[in-house]
PDB file of C-alpha atoms in Angstrom:
ATOM      1  CA  UNK A 104     207.970  29.767 197.832  1.00 65.00           C
ATOM      2  CA  UNK A 105     205.563  31.108 199.327  1.00 69.00           C
ATOM      3  CA  UNK A 106     205.425  29.359 202.782  1.00 74.00           C
ATOM      4  CA  UNK A 107     208.863  29.584 202.172  1.00 79.00           C
ATOM      5  CA  UNK A 108     208.959  33.633 201.868  1.00 76.00           C
ATOM      6  CA  UNK A 109     206.853  33.853 205.337  1.00 78.00           C
ATOM      7  CA  UNK A 110     209.067  31.274 207.521  1.00 85.00           C
ATOM      8  CA  UNK A 111     211.651  34.028 206.932  1.00 85.00           C
ATOM      9  CA  UNK A 112     209.879  36.764 206.934  1.00 83.00           C
ATOM     10  CA  UNK A 113     208.723  35.329 211.103  1.00 86.00           C
ATOM     11  CA  UNK A 114     212.226  34.360 211.446  1.00 89.00           C
ATOM     12  CA  UNK A 115     213.482  37.849 210.373  1.00 87.00           C
ATOM     13  CA  UNK A 116     210.992  39.530 213.139  1.00 85.00           C
ATOM     14  CA  UNK A 117     212.173  36.876 215.573  1.00 89.00           C
ATOM     15  CA  UNK A 118     215.458  37.981 215.463  1.00 91.00           C
ATOM     16  CA  UNK A 119     215.152  41.618 214.972  1.00 87.00           C
ATOM     17  CA  UNK A 120     212.977  42.202 218.098  1.00 87.00           C
ATOM     18  CA  UNK A 121     216.357  40.280 219.964  1.00 87.00           C
ATOM     19  CA  UNK A 122     218.384  43.041 219.098  1.00 89.00           C
ATOM     20  CA  UNK A 123     216.544  45.552 220.955  1.00 88.00           C
ATOM     21  CA  UNK A 124     216.789  43.092 223.765  1.00 87.00           C
ATOM     22  CA  UNK A 125     220.979  43.134 223.367  1.00 86.00           C
ATOM     23  CA  UNK A 126     220.752  47.494 222.792  1.00 87.00           C
ATOM     24  CA  UNK A 127     218.419  47.786 225.713  1.00 85.00           C
ATOM     25  CA  UNK A 128     220.149  45.513 227.990  1.00 83.00           C
ATOM     26  CA  UNK A 129     223.469  48.416 226.559  1.00 82.00           C
ATOM     27  CA  UNK A 130     221.366  50.980 226.664  1.00 81.00           C
ATOM     28  CA  UNK A 131     219.471  50.656 229.831  1.00 77.00           C
ATOM     29  CA  UNK A 132     222.089  49.296 232.325  1.00 71.00           C
ATOM     30  CA  UNK A 133     224.990  51.091 231.475  1.00 69.00           C
ATOM     31  CA  UNK A 134     226.183  55.172 232.704  1.00 63.00           C
ATOM     32  CA  UNK A 135     226.607  55.824 228.938  1.00 63.00           C
ATOM     33  CA  UNK A 136     224.616  57.463 226.553  1.00 67.00           C
ATOM     34  CA  UNK A 137     221.993  55.075 224.298  1.00 69.00           C
ATOM     35  CA  UNK A 138     224.422  56.968 221.029  1.00 70.00           C
ATOM     36  CA  UNK A 139     227.748  55.233 222.198  1.00 76.00           C
ATOM     37  CA  UNK A 140     226.674  51.774 220.800  1.00 82.00           C
ATOM     38  CA  UNK A 141     226.800  52.978 217.666  1.00 85.00           C
ATOM     39  CA  UNK A 142     230.123  53.468 216.078  1.00 84.00           C
ATOM     40  CA  UNK A 143     231.038  49.631 217.134  1.00 86.00           C
ATOM     41  CA  UNK A 144     227.727  48.304 215.711  1.00 86.00           C
ATOM     42  CA  UNK A 145     228.461  49.955 212.435  1.00 88.00           C
ATOM     43  CA  UNK A 146     232.079  48.728 213.299  1.00 89.00           C
ATOM     44  CA  UNK A 147     231.130  45.137 213.819  1.00 89.00           C
ATOM     45  CA  UNK A 148     228.704  44.863 210.083  1.00 90.00           C
ATOM     46  CA  UNK A 149     232.167  45.962 208.248  1.00 91.00           C
ATOM     47  CA  UNK A 150     233.336  43.080 207.607  1.00 91.00           C
ATOM     48  CA  UNK A 151     230.466  41.566 206.212  1.00 90.00           C
ATOM     49  CA  UNK A 152     229.024  44.815 204.564  1.00 91.00           C
ATOM     50  CA  UNK A 153     232.216  44.300 203.073  1.00 93.00           C
ATOM     51  CA  UNK A 154     231.846  40.110 202.205  1.00 92.00           C
ATOM     52  CA  UNK A 155     228.509  41.088 199.796  1.00 90.00           C
ATOM     53  CA  UNK A 156     230.214  44.297 198.180  1.00 89.00           C
ATOM     54  CA  UNK A 157     233.406  42.965 196.653  1.00 91.00           C
ATOM     55  CA  UNK A 158     231.135  39.518 196.545  1.00 90.00           C
ATOM     56  CA  UNK A 159     228.218  41.007 194.282  1.00 88.00           C
ATOM     57  CA  UNK A 160     230.601  43.656 193.091  1.00 87.00           C
ATOM     58  CA  UNK A 161     228.800  44.338 188.937  1.00 84.00           C
ATOM     59  CA  UNK A 162     232.152  45.031 187.150  1.00 78.00           C
ATOM     60  CA  UNK A 163     230.837  44.695 183.441  1.00 74.00           C
ATOM     61  CA  UNK A 164     227.217  46.973 184.396  1.00 71.00           C
ATOM     62  CA  UNK A 165     226.989  51.041 183.140  1.00 75.00           C
ATOM     63  CA  UNK A 166     226.084  51.435 186.767  1.00 78.00           C
ATOM     64  CA  UNK A 167     225.174  56.151 187.435  1.00 80.00           C
ATOM     65  CA  UNK A 168     228.081  55.830 190.048  1.00 85.00           C
ATOM     66  CA  UNK A 169     227.637  60.136 190.246  1.00 87.00           C
ATOM     67  CA  UNK A 170     223.793  58.490 191.629  1.00 89.00           C
ATOM     68  CA  UNK A 171     224.489  55.975 192.867  1.00 88.00           C
ATOM     69  CA  UNK A 172     227.132  57.581 195.486  1.00 90.00           C
ATOM     70  CA  UNK A 173     224.546  60.523 195.691  1.00 93.00           C
ATOM     71  CA  UNK A 174     221.891  57.795 197.199  1.00 92.00           C
ATOM     72  CA  UNK A 175     225.007  56.273 198.597  1.00 91.00           C
ATOM     73  CA  UNK A 176     225.013  58.758 200.843  1.00 93.00           C
ATOM     74  CA  UNK A 177     222.122  59.685 202.048  1.00 93.00           C
ATOM     75  CA  UNK A 178     221.254  56.065 203.382  1.00 90.00           C
ATOM     76  CA  UNK A 179     224.917  56.380 205.227  1.00 90.00           C
ATOM     77  CA  UNK A 180     224.076  59.559 207.218  1.00 93.00           C
ATOM     78  CA  UNK A 181     220.230  59.367 207.306  1.00 93.00           C
ATOM     79  CA  UNK A 182     221.452  54.955 208.691  1.00 89.00           C
ATOM     80  CA  UNK A 183     223.399  56.305 211.246  1.00 91.00           C
ATOM     81  CA  UNK A 184     221.511  59.253 212.820  1.00 92.00           C
ATOM     82  CA  UNK A 185     218.982  56.075 213.435  1.00 91.00           C
ATOM     83  CA  UNK A 186     220.778  54.346 215.047  1.00 90.00           C
ATOM     84  CA  UNK A 187     222.445  56.799 217.129  1.00 90.00           C
ATOM     85  CA  UNK A 188     218.683  58.477 218.200  1.00 92.00           C
ATOM     86  CA  UNK A 189     217.530  54.500 218.267  1.00 91.00           C
ATOM     87  CA  UNK A 190     220.004  53.681 221.443  1.00 88.00           C
ATOM     88  CA  UNK A 191     219.446  57.005 222.020  1.00 88.00           C
ATOM     89  CA  UNK A 192     215.482  56.789 222.806  1.00 89.00           C
ATOM     90  CA  UNK A 193     216.110  52.758 224.243  1.00 87.00           C
ATOM     91  CA  UNK A 194     217.078  54.792 228.280  1.00 82.00           C
ATOM     92  CA  UNK A 195     213.446  55.424 228.453  1.00 83.00           C
ATOM     93  CA  UNK A 196     211.323  52.949 225.155  1.00 85.00           C
ATOM     94  CA  UNK A 197     211.538  48.689 226.484  1.00 84.00           C
ATOM     95  CA  UNK A 198     212.475  46.556 223.779  1.00 84.00           C
ATOM     96  CA  UNK A 199     208.745  45.892 223.353  1.00 82.00           C
ATOM     97  CA  UNK A 200     207.853  48.441 222.405  1.00 85.00           C
ATOM     98  CA  UNK A 201     210.909  49.842 220.576  1.00 86.00           C
ATOM     99  CA  UNK A 202     209.866  46.858 217.998  1.00 82.00           C
ATOM    100  CA  UNK A 203     206.424  48.497 217.823  1.00 82.00           C
ATOM    101  CA  UNK A 204     206.546  51.996 218.016  1.00 85.00           C
ATOM    102  CA  UNK A 205     209.645  51.585 214.643  1.00 85.00           C
ATOM    103  CA  UNK A 206     206.506  51.027 212.439  1.00 83.00           C
ATOM    104  CA  UNK A 207     205.964  54.882 212.780  1.00 85.00           C
ATOM    105  CA  UNK A 208     208.094  55.353 209.888  1.00 86.00           C
ATOM    106  CA  UNK A 209     205.798  54.564 207.824  1.00 83.00           C
ATOM    107  CA  UNK A 210     203.488  57.475 207.898  1.00 88.00           C
ATOM    108  CA  UNK A 211     206.836  59.867 207.694  1.00 89.00           C
ATOM    109  CA  UNK A 212     207.723  57.905 204.304  1.00 86.00           C
ATOM    110  CA  UNK A 213     203.838  58.033 202.608  1.00 87.00           C
ATOM    111  CA  UNK A 214     204.347  62.423 203.820  1.00 89.00           C
ATOM    112  CA  UNK A 215     208.084  62.520 201.965  1.00 89.00           C
ATOM    113  CA  UNK A 216     207.064  60.348 199.225  1.00 86.00           C
ATOM    114  CA  UNK A 217     203.918  62.441 198.235  1.00 88.00           C
ATOM    115  CA  UNK A 218     205.657  66.142 198.220  1.00 89.00           C
ATOM    116  CA  UNK A 219     209.229  65.237 196.677  1.00 88.00           C
ATOM    117  CA  UNK A 220     208.128  62.722 194.384  1.00 84.00           C
ATOM    118  CA  UNK A 221     204.566  62.482 193.785  1.00 81.00           C
ATOM    119  CA  UNK A 222     203.904  59.228 195.321  1.00 82.00           C
ATOM    120  CA  UNK A 223     200.467  58.082 195.344  1.00 83.00           C
ATOM    121  CA  UNK A 224     198.981  56.274 197.887  1.00 82.00           C
ATOM    122  CA  UNK A 225     195.326  54.329 197.711  1.00 83.00           C
ATOM    123  CA  UNK A 226     192.639  55.322 200.581  1.00 84.00           C
ATOM    124  CA  UNK A 227     193.726  51.886 202.408  1.00 82.00           C
ATOM    125  CA  UNK A 228     197.059  52.955 202.486  1.00 80.00           C
ATOM    126  CA  UNK A 229     196.178  55.637 203.623  1.00 86.00           C
ATOM    127  CA  UNK A 230     193.412  54.083 206.199  1.00 85.00           C
ATOM    128  CA  UNK A 231     196.041  52.307 207.429  1.00 82.00           C
ATOM    129  CA  UNK A 232     198.814  54.540 208.148  1.00 83.00           C
ATOM    130  CA  UNK A 233     196.037  56.789 210.050  1.00 86.00           C
ATOM    131  CA  UNK A 234     195.977  53.485 212.057  1.00 84.00           C
ATOM    132  CA  UNK A 235     199.677  52.948 212.322  1.00 82.00           C
ATOM    133  CA  UNK A 236     200.137  57.117 214.011  1.00 84.00           C
ATOM    134  CA  UNK A 237     197.006  56.239 216.071  1.00 84.00           C
ATOM    135  CA  UNK A 238     198.201  52.473 217.507  1.00 83.00           C
ATOM    136  CA  UNK A 239     201.549  54.142 218.257  1.00 80.00           C
ATOM    137  CA  UNK A 240     199.787  57.271 220.245  1.00 77.00           C
ATOM    138  CA  UNK A 241     198.260  54.391 222.029  1.00 78.00           C
ATOM    139  CA  UNK A 242     201.377  52.012 223.172  1.00 75.00           C
ATOM    140  CA  UNK A 243     203.790  55.060 224.009  1.00 71.00           C
ATOM    141  CA  UNK A 244     201.157  56.031 227.442  1.00 70.00           C
ATOM    142  CA  UNK A 245     200.462  52.287 228.481  1.00 69.00           C
ATOM    143  CA  UNK A 246     203.223  51.790 230.214  1.00 66.00           C
ATOM    144  CA  UNK A 247     205.405  54.776 231.508  1.00 72.00           C
ATOM    145  CA  UNK A 248     204.838  57.736 229.696  1.00 78.00           C
ATOM    146  CA  UNK A 249     207.083  59.267 227.159  1.00 80.00           C
ATOM    147  CA  UNK A 250     209.278  62.452 228.166  1.00 84.00           C
ATOM    148  CA  UNK A 251     209.414  65.202 225.554  1.00 87.00           C
ATOM    149  CA  UNK A 252     213.321  63.795 225.384  1.00 89.00           C
ATOM    150  CA  UNK A 253     212.339  61.037 224.228  1.00 88.00           C
ATOM    151  CA  UNK A 254     209.733  61.700 221.458  1.00 90.00           C
ATOM    152  CA  UNK A 255     212.119  64.051 219.685  1.00 93.00           C
ATOM    153  CA  UNK A 256     214.705  60.551 219.609  1.00 92.00           C
ATOM    154  CA  UNK A 257     211.951  58.967 218.238  1.00 91.00           C
ATOM    155  CA  UNK A 258     210.514  61.069 215.845  1.00 93.00           C
ATOM    156  CA  UNK A 259     214.137  62.448 214.554  1.00 95.00           C
ATOM    157  CA  UNK A 260     215.321  57.934 214.854  1.00 93.00           C
ATOM    158  CA  UNK A 261     211.763  57.383 212.415  1.00 92.00           C
ATOM    159  CA  UNK A 262     212.804  59.891 210.513  1.00 95.00           C
ATOM    160  CA  UNK A 263     216.040  59.169 209.623  1.00 94.00           C
ATOM    161  CA  UNK A 264     215.681  55.465 208.792  1.00 89.00           C
ATOM    162  CA  UNK A 265     212.471  56.566 206.518  1.00 88.00           C
ATOM    163  CA  UNK A 266     214.951  58.791 204.532  1.00 92.00           C
ATOM    164  CA  UNK A 267     217.284  56.042 204.818  1.00 88.00           C
ATOM    165  CA  UNK A 268     214.358  53.088 203.778  1.00 84.00           C
ATOM    166  CA  UNK A 269     213.747  55.945 200.252  1.00 87.00           C
ATOM    167  CA  UNK A 270     217.466  56.386 199.319  1.00 89.00           C
ATOM    168  CA  UNK A 271     217.602  52.633 199.750  1.00 85.00           C
ATOM    169  CA  UNK A 272     214.873  52.006 197.125  1.00 83.00           C
ATOM    170  CA  UNK A 273     216.335  54.661 195.370  1.00 87.00           C
ATOM    171  CA  UNK A 274     219.691  52.622 194.852  1.00 87.00           C
ATOM    172  CA  UNK A 275     217.594  48.895 194.233  1.00 82.00           C
ATOM    173  CA  UNK A 276     215.971  50.776 191.641  1.00 83.00           C
ATOM    174  CA  UNK A 277     219.816  52.542 189.776  1.00 85.00           C
ATOM    175  CA  UNK A 278     221.248  48.860 190.094  1.00 83.00           C
ATOM    176  CA  UNK A 279     217.785  47.176 188.565  1.00 78.00           C
ATOM    177  CA  UNK A 280     219.666  46.534 186.082  1.00 78.00           C
ATOM    178  CA  UNK A 281     223.523  45.798 186.367  1.00 80.00           C
ATOM    179  CA  UNK A 282     221.552  42.308 188.105  1.00 82.00           C
ATOM    180  CA  UNK A 283     220.174  38.450 187.207  1.00 78.00           C
ATOM    181  CA  UNK A 284     218.186  38.982 189.621  1.00 78.00           C
ATOM    182  CA  UNK A 285     216.583  41.466 192.568  1.00 76.00           C
ATOM    183  CA  UNK A 286     218.168  39.343 195.063  1.00 77.00           C
ATOM    184  CA  UNK A 287     221.639  40.055 193.828  1.00 83.00           C
ATOM    185  CA  UNK A 288     221.134  43.638 193.249  1.00 83.00           C
ATOM    186  CA  UNK A 289     219.397  43.713 197.324  1.00 81.00           C
ATOM    187  CA  UNK A 290     222.334  42.149 198.604  1.00 85.00           C
ATOM    188  CA  UNK A 291     225.279  44.091 196.765  1.00 88.00           C
ATOM    189  CA  UNK A 292     223.040  47.484 197.669  1.00 87.00           C
ATOM    190  CA  UNK A 293     223.105  46.739 201.322  1.00 87.00           C
ATOM    191  CA  UNK A 294     227.205  45.337 200.407  1.00 90.00           C
ATOM    192  CA  UNK A 295     227.606  49.183 200.727  1.00 91.00           C
ATOM    193  CA  UNK A 296     225.142  51.104 202.332  1.00 89.00           C
ATOM    194  CA  UNK A 297     226.506  49.087 205.380  1.00 90.00           C
ATOM    195  CA  UNK A 298     230.209  49.653 204.208  1.00 91.00           C
ATOM    196  CA  UNK A 299     230.323  52.399 204.098  1.00 91.00           C
ATOM    197  CA  UNK A 300     227.755  53.447 207.007  1.00 90.00           C
ATOM    198  CA  UNK A 301     230.971  51.746 209.176  1.00 89.00           C
ATOM    199  CA  UNK A 302     233.102  54.382 207.210  1.00 89.00           C
ATOM    200  CA  UNK A 303     231.292  57.130 209.117  1.00 86.00           C
ATOM    201  CA  UNK A 304     231.775  55.222 212.374  1.00 86.00           C
ATOM    202  CA  UNK A 305     235.302  55.450 212.151  1.00 84.00           C
ATOM    203  CA  UNK A 306     236.117  58.504 213.576  1.00 82.00           C
ATOM    204  CA  UNK A 307     233.174  58.706 215.643  1.00 76.00           C
ATOM    205  CA  UNK A 308     235.364  55.520 218.178  1.00 75.00           C
ATOM    206  CA  UNK A 309     238.775  57.651 218.070  1.00 72.00           C
ATOM    207  CA  UNK A 310     236.471  60.864 219.104  1.00 69.00           C
ATOM    208  CA  UNK A 311     234.729  59.308 220.970  1.00 63.00           C
ATOM    209  CA  UNK A 312     235.091  59.429 225.409  1.00 54.00           C
ATOM    210  CA  UNK A 313     234.169  56.816 227.232  1.00 51.00           C
ATOM    211  CA  UNK A 314     232.884  57.613 230.460  1.00 47.00           C
ATOM    212  CA  UNK A 315     231.819  54.987 232.146  1.00 46.00           C
ATOM    213  CA  UNK A 316     231.956  51.316 233.799  1.00 48.00           C
ATOM    214  CA  UNK A 317     231.144  49.264 230.681  1.00 50.00           C
ATOM    215  CA  UNK A 318     234.260  47.861 229.851  1.00 52.00           C
ATOM    216  CA  UNK A 319     235.892  48.271 226.156  1.00 59.00           C
ATOM    217  CA  UNK A 320     236.027  44.693 225.957  1.00 60.00           C
ATOM    218  CA  UNK A 321     231.941  44.474 227.161  1.00 65.00           C
ATOM    219  CA  UNK A 322     230.990  47.464 224.636  1.00 69.00           C
ATOM    220  CA  UNK A 323     231.854  45.141 221.820  1.00 75.00           C
ATOM    221  CA  UNK A 324     231.776  41.377 222.406  1.00 75.00           C
ATOM    222  CA  UNK A 325     229.259  41.655 224.614  1.00 78.00           C
ATOM    223  CA  UNK A 326     227.251  43.793 222.790  1.00 82.00           C
ATOM    224  CA  UNK A 327     228.389  45.500 219.319  1.00 84.00           C
ATOM    225  CA  UNK A 328     229.308  42.184 218.776  1.00 87.00           C
ATOM    226  CA  UNK A 329     225.550  40.286 219.227  1.00 89.00           C
ATOM    227  CA  UNK A 330     223.628  43.294 218.061  1.00 89.00           C
ATOM    228  CA  UNK A 331     225.187  43.448 215.161  1.00 89.00           C
ATOM    229  CA  UNK A 332     225.511  39.032 213.691  1.00 90.00           C
ATOM    230  CA  UNK A 333     221.782  38.884 214.409  1.00 91.00           C
ATOM    231  CA  UNK A 334     220.958  42.583 212.931  1.00 88.00           C
ATOM    232  CA  UNK A 335     222.354  40.851 209.004  1.00 87.00           C
ATOM    233  CA  UNK A 336     221.171  37.358 209.771  1.00 89.00           C
ATOM    234  CA  UNK A 337     217.485  39.302 209.931  1.00 86.00           C
ATOM    235  CA  UNK A 338     218.391  41.618 206.707  1.00 82.00           C
ATOM    236  CA  UNK A 339     219.397  38.798 205.072  1.00 82.00           C
ATOM    237  CA  UNK A 340     216.289  36.991 206.140  1.00 86.00           C
ATOM    238  CA  UNK A 341     214.118  39.297 204.947  1.00 80.00           C
ATOM    239  CA  UNK A 342     215.498  40.889 201.962  1.00 77.00           C
ATOM    240  CA  UNK A 343     215.348  36.068 201.411  1.00 80.00           C
ATOM    241  CA  UNK A 344     211.376  36.498 201.919  1.00 80.00           C
ATOM    242  CA  UNK A 345     211.027  39.391 199.699  1.00 74.00           C
ATOM    243  CA  UNK A 346     213.082  36.838 197.324  1.00 71.00           C
ATOM    244  CA  UNK A 347     210.957  34.057 197.260  1.00 74.00           C
ATOM    245  CA  UNK A 348     207.469  35.967 198.408  1.00 71.00           C
ATOM    246  CA  UNK A 349     207.571  39.309 197.634  1.00 66.00           C
ATOM    247  CA  UNK A 350     207.849  42.314 198.863  1.00 60.00           C
ATOM    248  CA  UNK A 351     203.997  42.776 199.976  1.00 63.00           C
ATOM    249  CA  UNK A 352     203.619  39.065 202.243  1.00 67.00           C
ATOM    250  CA  UNK A 353     207.132  39.835 203.279  1.00 69.00           C
ATOM    251  CA  UNK A 354     206.372  43.102 204.926  1.00 70.00           C
ATOM    252  CA  UNK A 355     203.068  42.041 205.964  1.00 69.00           C
ATOM    253  CA  UNK A 356     204.838  39.005 208.504  1.00 75.00           C
ATOM    254  CA  UNK A 357     208.251  40.909 209.091  1.00 75.00           C
ATOM    255  CA  UNK A 358     205.225  44.149 211.108  1.00 76.00           C
ATOM    256  CA  UNK A 359     204.669  40.457 213.724  1.00 77.00           C
ATOM    257  CA  UNK A 360     207.697  41.780 215.079  1.00 79.00           C
ATOM    258  CA  UNK A 361     205.297  44.430 217.178  1.00 79.00           C
ATOM    259  CA  UNK A 362     203.167  41.596 218.366  1.00 81.00           C
ATOM    260  CA  UNK A 363     206.251  39.341 219.343  1.00 83.00           C
ATOM    261  CA  UNK A 364     208.340  41.962 221.110  1.00 83.00           C
ATOM    262  CA  UNK A 365     205.270  43.009 223.409  1.00 82.00           C
ATOM    263  CA  UNK A 366     204.290  39.350 224.359  1.00 83.00           C
ATOM    264  CA  UNK A 367     208.287  38.578 225.047  1.00 81.00           C
ATOM    265  CA  UNK A 368     208.836  41.747 226.507  1.00 78.00           C
ATOM    266  CA  UNK A 369     206.106  40.368 228.787  1.00 76.00           C
ATOM    267  CA  UNK A 370     207.303  37.360 230.015  1.00 77.00           C
ATOM    268  CA  UNK A 371     211.366  38.327 229.820  1.00 74.00           C
ATOM    269  CA  UNK A 372     210.184  40.906 232.691  1.00 69.00           C
ATOM    270  CA  UNK A 373     209.630  38.386 235.049  1.00 68.00           C
ATOM    271  CA  UNK A 374     212.968  36.974 234.617  1.00 69.00           C
ATOM    272  CA  UNK A 375     215.609  37.891 236.522  1.00 59.00           C
ATOM    273  CA  UNK A 376     218.066  37.910 233.756  1.00 53.00           C
ATOM    274  CA  UNK A 377     216.037  41.234 232.093  1.00 59.00           C
ATOM    275  CA  UNK A 378     215.056  42.738 235.402  1.00 61.00           C
ATOM    276  CA  UNK A 379     215.926  46.522 234.342  1.00 65.00           C
ATOM    277  CA  UNK A 380     215.699  45.643 231.184  1.00 72.00           C
ATOM    278  CA  UNK A 381     211.738  44.958 230.690  1.00 73.00           C
ATOM    279  CA  UNK A 382     209.782  46.987 233.318  1.00 74.00           C
ATOM    280  CA  UNK A 383     207.610  44.973 234.759  1.00 76.00           C
ATOM    281  CA  UNK A 384     203.624  46.214 233.580  1.00 75.00           C
ATOM    282  CA  UNK A 385     200.194  45.511 235.008  1.00 76.00           C
ATOM    283  CA  UNK A 386     197.938  42.862 233.335  1.00 80.00           C
ATOM    284  CA  UNK A 387     195.744  45.108 232.069  1.00 82.00           C
ATOM    285  CA  UNK A 388     198.970  47.756 230.210  1.00 80.00           C
ATOM    286  CA  UNK A 389     199.434  44.062 228.349  1.00 82.00           C
ATOM    287  CA  UNK A 390     196.078  43.803 227.250  1.00 84.00           C
ATOM    288  CA  UNK A 391     196.654  47.733 226.308  1.00 83.00           C
ATOM    289  CA  UNK A 392     200.141  47.106 224.610  1.00 82.00           C
ATOM    290  CA  UNK A 393     199.001  43.022 222.707  1.00 84.00           C
ATOM    291  CA  UNK A 394     195.895  45.901 220.961  1.00 84.00           C
ATOM    292  CA  UNK A 395     198.128  48.192 220.273  1.00 82.00           C
ATOM    293  CA  UNK A 396     200.640  45.703 218.278  1.00 81.00           C
ATOM    294  CA  UNK A 397     197.739  44.131 216.488  1.00 82.00           C
ATOM    295  CA  UNK A 398     196.700  47.175 215.414  1.00 82.00           C
ATOM    296  CA  UNK A 399     200.046  48.183 213.991  1.00 77.00           C
ATOM    297  CA  UNK A 400     200.478  43.990 212.411  1.00 79.00           C
ATOM    298  CA  UNK A 401     196.673  45.720 210.802  1.00 82.00           C
ATOM    299  CA  UNK A 402     198.276  48.588 209.883  1.00 81.00           C
ATOM    300  CA  UNK A 403     201.339  47.697 208.209  1.00 78.00           C
ATOM    301  CA  UNK A 404     199.034  44.476 206.740  1.00 77.00           C
ATOM    302  CA  UNK A 405     196.555  47.871 205.401  1.00 76.00           C
ATOM    303  CA  UNK A 406     199.580  49.710 203.682  1.00 74.00           C
ATOM    304  CA  UNK A 407     200.220  46.953 202.297  1.00 69.00           C
ATOM    305  CA  UNK A 408     197.441  45.768 199.788  1.00 65.00           C
TER     306      UNK A 408
END
């Protein structure tokens, strides 16, 4: 069972790295701002989210719907904001650095959990958090320097995703008594979270102005739909890993996406198909990125102990 969980987590890590390549292709090749991918990406997830929400709906459960709605609203707003700033920052941040830098949300989760929920952490976990910050700084300087606007988008992105993760954890606590297995609870929570975020995106897509040479069909078919399908597949693999191998092992293995993204990004930068998506870098910069990614993985391992 543990071996299967490791395979599922590795699949999730690889697929998420592919997602950042798709969004990076749109953001870095289009004259549109990156955030214009947010609403289409969320809306294309709605059919799958609706299936999950309906199929796993706990008809006979006595749930605290008021608390569930409160945390789901926070999850919806923060999740949409996280994707908004994620795509915006990708104007300057290559896909190979996007995944590792996302790990910065862990220190924010630690701070928020300590301040608002009085959660304690061990020395190893605090050490892991410090290593995440150090490795993020090293990675940000390994290549094109990030300007102030990109740093602001990155920090707002990881803060939003940190809040979203906390909201999901609270929703799972509320749903825990309504399902026979944790996997069912997770899938229902995932369904209502993605569905409500898609509903939030509907007015956004109506108001969104398109001032780009990218055709509307290309935005939805070439970018939003593949990104959404792959992202959902990654989530299914990740949650399956949590179910069969445990959250700790799943999280540690899934953190390998940092290393996967750096390695694949380096080799893809030499292919014409990815010209302009991944910046060609020297071998010394590549080694620095590898070292930063390895440090990032080790940081997550310490944090998960």
